[in-house]
Amino acid sequence: MRYAQAGGYTPQEQAARERVRLEAAERFGRGETTAGIARALRVSDRLVGRWRRAWESGGVQALLFRGPVSVERLSAGQWARLEAELQRGPLAHGFEDDQRWTLKRVKLLIGRMFHVGYTVQGVWKLLRRHGWSCQVPVRRALERDEAAVEGLEGAGVAAGKRVAADLGAHICFEDEAGQALSPPRGRTWAPRGERPVVRVRGRVNIAGVCCYQPGHRTHFFYKLHVYHGRKNEPKSFTWQDYRDLIAATHQQLGTPIVWCWDNLSVHLRQELADYAEQNKAWLRVYQLPSYAPDLNPTEGVWSLLKRSIVNFVAADLNSLTRIVKRKLKKIQYRPELINGCLTETGLIMEST
């Protein structure tokens, strides 16, 4: 099996790049300017100038790809086997230090499986050619039940969506977050060798809920709990606080609600279950799978919040509370952001 290599590009990428050059050749023939072609094709003027010189000296043939041709050292069957083993993860092959596939590790695995020698650069080209790339991994809890997550649409949220459609209800996803006076860490300038230090104390806890209903405006509501570190002061929300948040959300929306949240211990209090039973005419409660924050769109709101206050330093808890309220209010007035948080989870709200 032969592939034309160009810095490790896949054949599809090579074909796409060649199409751009051929389109530039057509524009050269029509007499378009270099700057105009660069803007139209979204490339640099310098690159278009190089293509123009090649086209003037050799015509369209000069713009066709003529890179070196190399022989793929692994057959299609061998690559399929290698890819399956890579999908199993480094831990399955004795790499216990961390869960990253490095080029050196892939090189070692190829040698073990097929007794084929590859250089590190050759492994990079091999992976690129087959559509692999170096990425930042997503962290996920070992306790997560993947079967429960995969069956979510068929059980939990799917049932909630049917109930919401029958009741004309909003589906509400609730979650909690906290922000201390210590800001989210971001990059900052400082003298080399002198790491900047920010001394802080105190914390603001936030309970938020994203509310969705097909054909209606998306809403986000929240409740704050400021912890001052005083004696006998509750550090976080009580079950009464969650009850009040549910009641306030229902009052604001004016419709029945289907309430979805995680398995936090306070969420499972009997008092909340009794409250849901007493108000079942307008309230249904469903639990999301454990250790599956990526299924809760409210997690996306916390990401937006923390990115908006990166490296922000508040003088005291009152200042921190004001900035949190201000940032959350901006999100409330932009429902397209809240819709984007739902899209990120892969869940779909469909009108029936």
Coordinates of C-alpha atoms in Angstrom, one line a residue, residues 176 234 236-243 246 259 261-278 283 285 287:
E176 CA -23.6 23.4 42.2
P234 CA -23.3 25.9 57.3
S236 CA -23.0 24.8 51.8
F237 CA -26.6 24.5 50.9
T238 CA -29.2 22.7 53.1
W239 CA -32.1 20.7 51.8
Q240 CA -34.3 23.7 52.6
D241 CA -32.3 25.8 50.2
Y242 CA -32.8 23.4 47.4
R243 CA -36.5 23.2 48.2
I246 CA -37.2 24.5 43.2
W259 CA -36.1 18.5 37.7
W261 CA -29.8 16.6 39.1
D262 CA -27.0 14.4 40.4
N263 CA -26.7 12.1 43.3
L264 CA -25.3 14.5 45.9
S265 CA -26.3 13.2 49.3
V266 CA -28.4 16.3 50.2
H267 CA -30.3 15.8 46.9
L268 CA -31.3 12.3 48.2
R269 CA -32.8 13.6 51.5
Q270 CA -36.1 12.1 52.4
E271 CA -37.5 15.6 53.0
L272 CA -36.9 16.5 49.3
A273 CA -38.5 13.2 48.2
D274 CA -41.6 14.0 50.4
Y275 CA -41.7 17.5 48.9
A276 CA -41.7 16.2 45.4
E277 CA -44.4 13.7 46.3
Q278 CA -46.6 16.5 47.8
L283 CA -42.9 18.6 39.9
V285 CA -37.5 14.7 39.9
Q287 CA -31.4 11.5 39.0

